[in-house]
Amino acid sequence: MKRVVVAPGDGIGPEVIPSALEVLRFFHPEWEYIPVYLGYECWKRTGDALSQRTLETLKKADLILFGAITTPPDPKYHSVVLRIRKELDLYANLRPVFGEGFDILIVRENTEGLYSGIEWQEKDRACTLRVVSEAGSRRIARFACGCAKRRRRHLTIGNKANVLKSDSYFLDICMEEAEKAGISIDKKYIDSLVLDVLQHPGRYDVIVTTNIFGDILSDAAAFLEGGLGMLPSANIGRHQALFEPVHGSAPDIAGKGLANPIAAIRCVSLLLKYVGEKPSAIEVEKAIQKTIADGIKTPDLGGTATTEEVGRAVLSHLASSKKAEGPDL
Ligand SMILES: NC(=O)C1=CN([C@@H]2O[C@H](COP(=O)(O)OP(=O)(O)OC[C@H]3O[C@@H](n4cnc5c(N)ncnc54)[C@H](O)[C@@H]3O)[C@@H](O)[C@H]2O)C=CC1
Ligand SMILES: CC(C)CC(=O)C(=O)O
């Protein structure tokens, strides 16, 4: 029995999360599902984007299914997503990107770097502190090496050590950990790495990098799969994990039924893998592939289907593959 907290959030979050939740309920109708209200709309209505009570509920969850949150560029508003990652210490942000001829796992440090939240404004300048700690770097480096060991044993370290002291520190620690783990490495400056991943995705296995670089790299890499509507992510801590699409709240398409729910549904596939149910995770991926092959696609993939239609098609492929297996006698 798992406690799953469900936070649809803002914009297209409440449109894509229902499809993902139905897929999760298909596999686990017996789990406890606890909805929570948080985010920018919640802030506008209540003055609080993340209440203490909601935070406590999140802290008690085994698993969290998260939509997306609008974060306006308003100095008085603090990102709920970043706060949750920090408060729950979800230090590893995994962003798999795969397709014909490539299978990449981006491992992004998730609690510090340029998103450390240490910022201040002076009379004529604003400052953001980029924190790269030994503990933070070592644990993400070890995590990435662990992933590489279970894959093709190669680690690319995305960095900007040529100009940032904090990145040469990060790089050294990653290299030490890779050497201890017996993993081969490549060091690549993040700017050229972004282009190379798009041009030669097949060259990459696990890529580890700092917070903002991982954020940018994964959005760019979404191009390889058809766009932001396709990529899921897992935010992993010591005892809990939060699953959310890589995309944001997409206010430009919100409320129109245009949002692609595949990234959110793939979050369920990641979640099932996380709890050790790999065959079910593969079933979800197969149902997605069949749905796309049937031409049931939202406009970002060149189709005309609605968010709900895609969700229903995935679910019906799952249901028919269960029927084909026969009764559970
Ligand atoms: N984890 C989170 O909660 C994140 C929140 N955000 C927030 O989301 C808001 C919007 O940010 P943007 O930079 O516009 O990024 P975005 O990811 O929301 O949208 C970028 C573009 O991709 C499209 N898109 C995104 N998801 C899609 C989907 N599922 N199906 C079809 N098209 C999709 C959008 O329509 C838009 O044109 C901002 O307030 C930002 O801070 C952004 C990224 C992550
Ligand atoms: C609010 C942002 C830091 C979230 C984001 O862009 C992301 O993690 O993908």
CSV table of C-alpha atoms and ligand atoms in Angstrom, one decimal:
chain,number,residue,atom,x,y,z
A,1,MET,CA,0.0,0.0,0.0
A,2,LYS,CA,1.4,3.4,-1.0
A,3,ARG,CA,0.3,6.9,-0.1
A,4,VAL,CA,0.3,8.9,-3.3
A,5,VAL,CA,-0.2,12.7,-3.1
A,6,VAL,CA,-1.6,14.2,-6.3
A,7,ALA,CA,-0.8,17.9,-7.0
A,8,PRO,CA,-2.2,18.9,-10.4
A,9,GLY,CA,-1.0,22.5,-10.0
A,10,ASP,CA,-1.7,25.3,-12.6
A,11,GLY,CA,-2.4,25.7,-16.3
A,12,ILE,CA,-2.3,22.4,-18.2
A,13,GLY,CA,-1.3,20.5,-15.0
A,14,PRO,CA,-5.0,19.8,-14.1
A,15,GLU,CA,-5.6,18.8,-17.7
A,16,VAL,CA,-2.8,16.2,-18.1
A,17,ILE,CA,-2.7,14.8,-14.5
A,18,PRO,CA,-6.2,13.1,-14.7
A,19,SER,CA,-5.0,10.9,-17.6
A,20,ALA,CA,-1.8,10.0,-15.7
A,21,LEU,CA,-3.8,9.3,-12.5
A,22,GLU,CA,-6.2,7.0,-14.4
A,23,VAL,CA,-3.3,5.0,-15.7
A,24,LEU,CA,-1.8,4.7,-12.2
A,25,ARG,CA,-5.2,3.7,-10.7
A,26,PHE,CA,-5.4,1.0,-13.5
A,27,PHE,CA,-2.4,-0.7,-12.0
A,28,HIS,CA,-3.0,0.2,-8.3
A,29,PRO,CA,-6.7,0.8,-7.5
A,30,GLU,CA,-5.9,-0.2,-3.9
A,31,TRP,CA,-3.4,2.6,-3.2
A,32,GLU,CA,-4.4,5.7,-1.2
A,33,TYR,CA,-4.6,8.9,-3.4
A,34,ILE,CA,-4.6,12.2,-1.7
A,35,PRO,CA,-5.3,15.4,-3.8
A,36,VAL,CA,-3.7,18.7,-2.7
A,37,TYR,CA,-4.2,22.2,-3.9
A,38,LEU,CA,-1.1,24.3,-4.4
A,39,GLY,CA,0.6,26.7,-6.8
A,40,TYR,CA,0.0,30.1,-8.3
A,41,GLU,CA,-3.8,30.0,-8.6
A,42,CYS,CA,-3.8,28.8,-5.0
A,43,TRP,CA,-1.6,31.8,-4.1
A,44,LYS,CA,-4.0,34.2,-5.9
A,45,ARG,CA,-7.0,32.7,-4.0
A,46,THR,CA,-5.6,32.2,-0.6
A,47,GLY,CA,-2.4,34.3,-0.4
A,48,ASP,CA,-0.4,31.1,0.1
A,49,ALA,CA,1.0,29.0,-2.7
A,50,LEU,CA,2.0,26.1,-0.5
A,51,SER,CA,0.4,26.0,3.0
A,52,GLN,CA,2.2,24.3,5.9
A,53,ARG,CA,-0.5,21.7,6.0
A,54,THR,CA,0.0,20.8,2.3
A,55,LEU,CA,3.7,20.7,2.8
A,56,GLU,CA,3.2,18.3,5.7
A,57,THR,CA,1.0,16.1,3.5
A,58,LEU,CA,3.7,16.1,0.8
A,59,LYS,CA,6.3,15.1,3.4
A,60,LYS,CA,4.2,12.1,4.5
A,61,ALA,CA,3.8,10.9,0.9
A,62,ASP,CA,5.6,7.8,-0.4
A,63,LEU,CA,5.0,9.1,-4.0
A,64,ILE,CA,3.9,12.4,-5.5
A,65,LEU,CA,2.3,12.9,-8.9
A,66,PHE,CA,2.8,16.5,-9.8
A,67,GLY,CA,1.5,18.6,-12.7
A,68,ALA,CA,3.1,21.9,-13.2
A,69,ILE,CA,3.1,25.3,-11.5
A,70,THR,CA,3.1,28.7,-12.9
A,71,THR,CA,6.0,30.8,-11.5
A,72,PRO,CA,5.6,34.4,-12.5
A,73,PRO,CA,8.8,36.6,-12.6
A,74,ASP,CA,7.6,38.4,-9.5
A,75,PRO,CA,10.2,39.0,-6.8
A,76,LYS,CA,7.5,38.6,-4.1
A,77,TYR,CA,6.6,35.1,-5.4
A,78,HIS,CA,8.9,32.1,-4.7
A,79,SER,CA,8.8,29.0,-6.8
A,80,VAL,CA,6.8,26.3,-5.2
A,81,VAL,CA,8.5,23.6,-7.2
A,82,LEU,CA,11.9,24.7,-6.0
A,83,ARG,CA,10.7,24.9,-2.4
A,84,ILE,CA,9.2,21.4,-2.5
A,85,ARG,CA,12.4,19.9,-4.0
A,86,LYS,CA,14.4,21.5,-1.3
A,87,GLU,CA,12.1,20.8,1.7
A,88,LEU,CA,11.7,17.2,0.7
A,89,ASP,CA,15.4,17.0,-0.3
A,90,LEU,CA,14.6,15.5,-3.7
A,91,TYR,CA,18.2,15.8,-4.8
A,92,ALA,CA,18.3,13.9,-8.0
A,93,ASN,CA,16.2,15.0,-11.0
A,94,LEU,CA,16.2,12.2,-13.6
A,95,ARG,CA,15.1,13.1,-17.2
A,96,PRO,CA,15.2,10.1,-19.6
A,97,VAL,CA,15.2,10.9,-23.3
A,98,PHE,CA,15.0,8.0,-25.7
A,99,GLY,CA,14.0,7.1,-29.2
A,100,GLU,CA,15.3,5.4,-32.3
A,101,GLY,CA,19.1,5.1,-31.9
A,102,PHE,CA,19.5,7.0,-28.6
A,103,ASP,CA,18.8,6.4,-24.9
A,104,ILE,CA,20.0,9.2,-22.7
A,105,LEU,CA,19.5,9.7,-18.9
A,106,ILE,CA,20.0,13.3,-17.8
A,107,VAL,CA,20.8,13.4,-14.1
A,108,ARG,CA,20.4,16.9,-12.8
A,109,GLU,CA,21.5,18.1,-9.3
A,110,ASN,CA,18.2,19.4,-7.9
A,111,THR,CA,18.6,21.3,-4.6
A,112,GLU,CA,21.4,23.8,-5.1
A,113,GLY,CA,23.4,25.5,-7.9
A,114,LEU,CA,21.9,28.6,-9.3
A,115,TYR,CA,18.5,27.6,-7.9
A,116,SER,CA,19.8,27.6,-4.3
A,117,GLY,CA,17.2,30.3,-3.4
A,118,ILE,CA,19.9,32.5,-1.9
A,119,GLU,CA,19.2,35.8,-3.5
A,120,TRP,CA,19.1,39.5,-2.6
A,121,GLN,CA,18.5,42.8,-4.2
A,122,GLU,CA,20.7,45.9,-3.6
A,123,LYS,CA,20.2,49.4,-4.8
A,124,ASP,CA,21.7,49.0,-8.2
A,125,ARG,CA,22.0,45.2,-8.7
A,126,ALA,CA,20.4,41.9,-7.9
A,127,CYS,CA,22.4,38.9,-6.9
A,128,THR,CA,21.8,35.1,-6.9
A,129,LEU,CA,24.3,32.9,-5.2
A,130,ARG,CA,25.3,29.7,-7.1
A,131,VAL,CA,26.0,27.2,-4.4
A,132,VAL,CA,27.9,24.0,-5.3
A,133,SER,CA,28.7,22.1,-2.1
A,134,GLU,CA,30.9,19.0,-1.7
A,135,ALA,CA,28.0,17.0,-0.2
A,136,GLY,CA,25.6,18.0,-2.9
A,137,SER,CA,28.0,17.3,-5.7
A,138,ARG,CA,29.2,14.0,-4.3
A,139,ARG,CA,25.7,12.5,-3.8
A,140,ILE,CA,24.5,13.5,-7.3
A,141,ALA,CA,27.8,12.2,-8.8
A,142,ARG,CA,27.4,8.9,-6.9
A,143,PHE,CA,23.8,8.7,-8.0
A,144,ALA,CA,24.7,9.3,-11.6
A,145,CYS,CA,27.5,6.7,-11.4
A,146,GLY,CA,25.0,4.2,-10.0
A,147,CYS,CA,22.7,4.8,-13.0
A,148,ALA,CA,25.6,4.5,-15.4
A,149,LYS,CA,26.6,1.1,-13.8
A,150,ARG,CA,23.2,-0.3,-14.6
A,151,ARG,CA,23.4,1.1,-18.1
A,152,ARG,CA,26.3,1.5,-20.5
A,153,ARG,CA,28.8,2.6,-17.9
A,154,HIS,CA,29.5,5.9,-19.4
A,155,LEU,CA,29.1,9.3,-17.8
A,156,THR,CA,29.3,12.7,-19.5
A,157,ILE,CA,29.8,15.6,-17.1
A,158,GLY,CA,28.1,18.8,-18.4
A,159,ASN,CA,29.9,21.8,-17.0
A,160,LYS,CA,31.3,25.3,-17.5
A,161,ALA,CA,34.5,24.8,-15.6
A,162,ASN,CA,36.4,27.0,-17.9
A,163,VAL,CA,34.7,30.1,-16.4
A,164,LEU,CA,33.0,29.0,-13.2
A,165,LYS,CA,35.0,28.0,-10.1
A,166,SER,CA,31.9,26.3,-8.8
A,167,ASP,CA,31.8,24.1,-11.9
A,168,SER,CA,35.5,23.1,-11.7
A,169,TYR,CA,34.7,22.0,-8.1
A,170,PHE,CA,31.7,20.0,-9.4
A,171,LEU,CA,33.7,18.5,-12.2
A,172,ASP,CA,36.5,17.3,-9.9
A,173,ILE,CA,34.1,15.6,-7.6
A,174,CYS,CA,32.3,13.9,-10.4
A,175,MET,CA,35.5,12.7,-11.9
A,176,GLU,CA,36.7,11.3,-8.5
A,177,GLU,CA,33.4,9.4,-8.0
A,178,ALA,CA,33.4,8.1,-11.6
A,179,GLU,CA,37.0,6.8,-11.1
A,180,LYS,CA,36.0,5.1,-7.8
A,181,ALA,CA,33.0,3.5,-9.6
A,182,GLY,CA,35.0,2.4,-12.6
A,183,ILE,CA,32.9,4.4,-15.0
A,184,SER,CA,34.3,6.0,-18.2
A,185,ILE,CA,33.8,9.7,-18.5
A,186,ASP,CA,33.7,12.6,-20.9
A,187,LYS,CA,33.8,16.3,-19.8
A,188,LYS,CA,31.9,18.6,-22.0
A,189,TYR,CA,31.1,22.3,-21.7
A,190,ILE,CA,27.4,22.7,-21.4
A,191,ASP,CA,26.9,25.1,-24.3
A,192,SER,CA,28.4,22.8,-26.9
A,193,LEU,CA,27.0,19.8,-25.1
A,194,VAL,CA,23.4,21.0,-25.8
A,195,LEU,CA,24.1,21.2,-29.5
A,196,ASP,CA,26.0,17.9,-29.6
A,197,VAL,CA,23.2,16.1,-27.8
A,198,LEU,CA,20.8,17.3,-30.5
A,199,GLN,CA,23.2,16.4,-33.3
A,200,HIS,CA,24.5,13.1,-32.0
A,201,PRO,CA,22.2,11.8,-29.3
A,202,GLY,CA,23.4,8.2,-29.8
A,203,ARG,CA,26.8,9.2,-28.3
A,204,TYR,CA,25.4,9.7,-24.9
A,205,ASP,CA,24.5,7.4,-22.0
A,206,VAL,CA,24.2,9.2,-18.6
A,207,ILE,CA,24.8,13.0,-18.4
A,208,VAL,CA,25.3,14.6,-15.0
A,209,THR,CA,25.1,18.3,-14.5
A,210,THR,CA,24.2,21.1,-12.2
A,211,ASN,CA,20.7,22.4,-11.6
A,212,ILE,CA,20.1,25.2,-14.2
A,213,PHE,CA,22.2,23.4,-16.9
A,214,GLY,CA,20.2,20.3,-16.4
A,215,ASP,CA,17.0,22.3,-16.7
A,216,ILE,CA,18.0,23.9,-20.0
A,217,LEU,CA,19.6,20.7,-21.4
A,218,SER,CA,16.5,18.6,-20.8
A,219,ASP,CA,14.1,21.2,-22.4
A,220,ALA,CA,16.4,21.3,-25.5
A,221,ALA,CA,16.6,17.5,-25.6
A,222,ALA,CA,12.8,17.3,-25.6
A,223,PHE,CA,13.2,18.3,-29.3
A,224,LEU,CA,14.6,14.7,-30.0
A,225,GLU,CA,11.2,13.3,-28.9
A,226,GLY,CA,8.9,15.8,-30.5
A,227,GLY,CA,8.7,18.4,-27.8
A,228,LEU,CA,8.0,19.2,-24.2
A,229,GLY,CA,4.8,17.3,-24.2
A,230,MET,CA,6.8,14.0,-24.3
A,231,LEU,CA,9.3,14.1,-21.4
A,232,PRO,CA,8.7,12.9,-17.9
A,233,SER,CA,10.9,13.4,-14.9
A,234,ALA,CA,11.5,11.8,-11.5
A,235,ASN,CA,12.7,13.9,-8.5
A,236,ILE,CA,14.3,11.4,-6.2
A,237,GLY,CA,15.1,11.7,-2.5
A,238,ARG,CA,16.3,9.3,0.2
A,239,HIS,CA,12.8,8.1,1.1
A,240,GLN,CA,10.3,9.7,-1.4
A,241,ALA,CA,10.0,10.6,-5.0
A,242,LEU,CA,8.0,13.1,-7.0
A,243,PHE,CA,7.1,12.6,-10.6
A,244,GLU,CA,6.3,15.5,-12.9
A,245,PRO,CA,6.4,16.2,-16.6
A,246,VAL,CA,9.4,18.3,-17.7
A,247,HIS,CA,7.1,20.9,-19.2
A,248,GLY,CA,5.6,23.9,-17.3
A,249,SER,CA,2.0,25.1,-16.9
A,250,ALA,CA,1.9,26.2,-20.6
A,251,PRO,CA,-0.5,29.1,-20.2
A,252,ASP,CA,-0.6,29.6,-23.9
A,253,ILE,CA,-2.6,26.4,-24.5
A,254,ALA,CA,-4.2,25.9,-21.0
A,255,GLY,CA,-8.0,25.2,-20.9
A,256,LYS,CA,-8.2,24.3,-24.6
A,257,GLY,CA,-7.8,20.5,-24.5
A,258,LEU,CA,-4.6,20.8,-26.6
A,259,ALA,CA,-2.0,19.7,-24.0
A,260,ASN,CA,-0.2,16.4,-24.7
A,261,PRO,CA,-0.7,14.2,-21.7
A,262,ILE,CA,2.1,11.7,-22.7
A,263,ALA,CA,4.8,13.4,-20.5
A,264,ALA,CA,2.5,13.1,-17.6
A,265,ILE,CA,1.5,9.5,-18.4
A,266,ARG,CA,5.2,8.6,-18.8
A,267,CYS,CA,5.7,9.9,-15.2
A,268,VAL,CA,3.5,6.9,-14.2
A,269,SER,CA,5.9,4.6,-16.1
A,270,LEU,CA,8.8,6.1,-14.2
A,271,LEU,CA,6.9,5.8,-10.9
A,272,LEU,CA,6.2,2.1,-11.6
A,273,LYS,CA,9.9,1.5,-12.4
A,274,TYR,CA,10.8,3.3,-9.1
A,275,VAL,CA,8.6,1.0,-7.1
A,276,GLY,CA,10.1,-2.0,-8.8
A,277,GLU,CA,7.3,-2.8,-11.3
A,278,LYS,CA,9.3,-2.7,-14.5
A,279,PRO,CA,6.9,-4.9,-16.5
A,280,SER,CA,4.0,-2.5,-15.8
A,281,ALA,CA,6.3,0.4,-16.7
A,282,ILE,CA,7.0,-1.2,-20.1
A,283,GLU,CA,3.3,-1.9,-20.6
A,284,VAL,CA,2.6,1.9,-20.2
A,285,GLU,CA,5.3,2.7,-22.7
A,286,LYS,CA,3.9,0.2,-25.2
A,287,ALA,CA,0.4,1.6,-24.8
A,288,ILE,CA,1.8,5.1,-25.5
A,289,GLN,CA,3.6,3.8,-28.6
A,290,LYS,CA,0.5,2.1,-29.9
A,291,THR,CA,-1.6,5.3,-29.4
A,292,ILE,CA,0.9,7.3,-31.4
A,293,ALA,CA,1.1,4.6,-34.1
A,294,ASP,CA,-2.7,4.8,-34.3
A,295,GLY,CA,-2.4,8.5,-35.1
A,296,ILE,CA,-4.1,9.6,-31.9
A,297,LYS,CA,-1.9,12.6,-31.2
A,298,THR,CA,-2.3,16.1,-29.9
A,299,PRO,CA,-1.4,19.1,-32.2
A,300,ASP,CA,2.1,19.4,-30.9
A,301,LEU,CA,2.8,16.0,-32.5
A,302,GLY,CA,0.9,17.0,-35.7
A,303,GLY,CA,-2.4,15.4,-34.7
A,304,THR,CA,-5.9,16.6,-33.9
A,305,ALA,CA,-6.7,14.6,-30.8
A,306,THR,CA,-7.6,16.2,-27.5
A,307,THR,CA,-5.8,15.6,-24.2
A,308,GLU,CA,-8.6,13.4,-23.0
A,309,GLU,CA,-8.7,11.4,-26.3
A,310,VAL,CA,-5.0,10.6,-26.0
A,311,GLY,CA,-5.4,9.6,-22.3
A,312,ARG,CA,-8.4,7.4,-23.1
A,313,ALA,CA,-6.6,5.7,-26.0
A,314,VAL,CA,-3.6,4.8,-23.8
A,315,LEU,CA,-5.9,3.4,-21.2
A,316,SER,CA,-7.8,1.3,-23.7
A,317,HIS,CA,-4.6,-0.2,-25.0
A,318,LEU,CA,-3.6,-1.1,-21.5
A,319,ALA,CA,-7.1,-2.6,-20.8
A,320,SER,CA,-7.0,-4.7,-24.0
A,321,SER,CA,-3.5,-6.0,-23.3
A,322,LYS,CA,-4.7,-7.1,-19.9
A,323,LYS,CA,-7.7,-8.9,-21.5
A,324,ALA,CA,-5.4,-10.6,-24.0
A,325,GLU,CA,-3.5,-12.0,-21.0
A,326,GLY,CA,-6.7,-13.8,-19.9
A,327,PRO,CA,-8.2,-14.0,-16.4
A,328,ASP,CA,-6.1,-14.0,-13.3
A,329,LEU,CA,-7.0,-17.5,-12.1
B,1,LIG,N1,8.0,22.1,-13.0
B,1,LIG,C1,7.2,23.2,-13.2
B,1,LIG,O1,6.2,23.3,-12.6
B,1,LIG,C2,7.6,24.1,-14.3
B,1,LIG,C3,7.0,25.3,-14.3
B,1,LIG,N2,7.2,26.2,-15.3
B,1,LIG,C4,6.4,27.4,-15.3
B,1,LIG,O2,5.4,27.3,-16.4
B,1,LIG,C5,5.1,28.5,-16.9
B,1,LIG,C6,5.2,28.5,-18.4
B,1,LIG,O3,6.6,28.4,-18.8
B,1,LIG,P1,7.1,28.2,-20.2
B,1,LIG,O4,8.5,28.7,-20.3
B,1,LIG,O5,6.1,28.7,-21.2
B,1,LIG,O6,7.3,26.6,-20.4
B,1,LIG,P2,6.2,25.5,-20.7
B,1,LIG,O7,6.9,24.2,-20.7
B,1,LIG,O8,5.0,25.7,-19.9
B,1,LIG,O9,5.7,25.8,-22.3
B,1,LIG,C7,6.7,26.0,-23.3
B,1,LIG,C8,6.0,25.7,-24.7
B,1,LIG,O10,5.8,24.3,-24.8
B,1,LIG,C9,4.4,24.0,-25.0
B,1,LIG,N3,4.0,22.9,-24.2
B,1,LIG,C10,4.4,22.6,-22.9
B,1,LIG,N4,3.9,21.5,-22.5
B,1,LIG,C11,3.1,21.0,-23.4
B,1,LIG,C12,2.3,19.9,-23.6
B,1,LIG,N5,2.1,19.0,-22.6
B,1,LIG,N6,1.6,19.7,-24.7
B,1,LIG,C13,1.8,20.6,-25.8
B,1,LIG,N7,2.5,21.7,-25.7
B,1,LIG,C14,3.2,21.9,-24.5
B,1,LIG,C15,3.7,25.3,-24.5
B,1,LIG,O11,2.4,25.4,-25.1
B,1,LIG,C16,4.7,26.4,-24.8
B,1,LIG,O12,4.5,26.8,-26.1
B,1,LIG,C17,6.0,29.6,-16.2
B,1,LIG,O13,5.3,30.2,-15.2
B,1,LIG,C18,7.1,28.7,-15.7
B,1,LIG,O14,7.8,29.3,-14.6
B,1,LIG,C19,8.2,26.0,-16.3
B,1,LIG,C20,8.8,24.8,-16.3
B,1,LIG,C21,8.7,23.8,-15.2
B,2,LIG,C1,10.3,26.6,-11.8
B,2,LIG,C2,11.5,26.1,-12.5
B,2,LIG,C3,12.8,26.1,-11.8
B,2,LIG,C4,11.2,24.6,-12.8
B,2,LIG,C5,11.8,24.2,-14.1
B,2,LIG,O1,12.0,24.9,-15.0
B,2,LIG,C6,12.2,22.8,-14.1
B,2,LIG,O2,12.6,22.2,-13.2
B,2,LIG,O3,12.1,22.2,-15.2
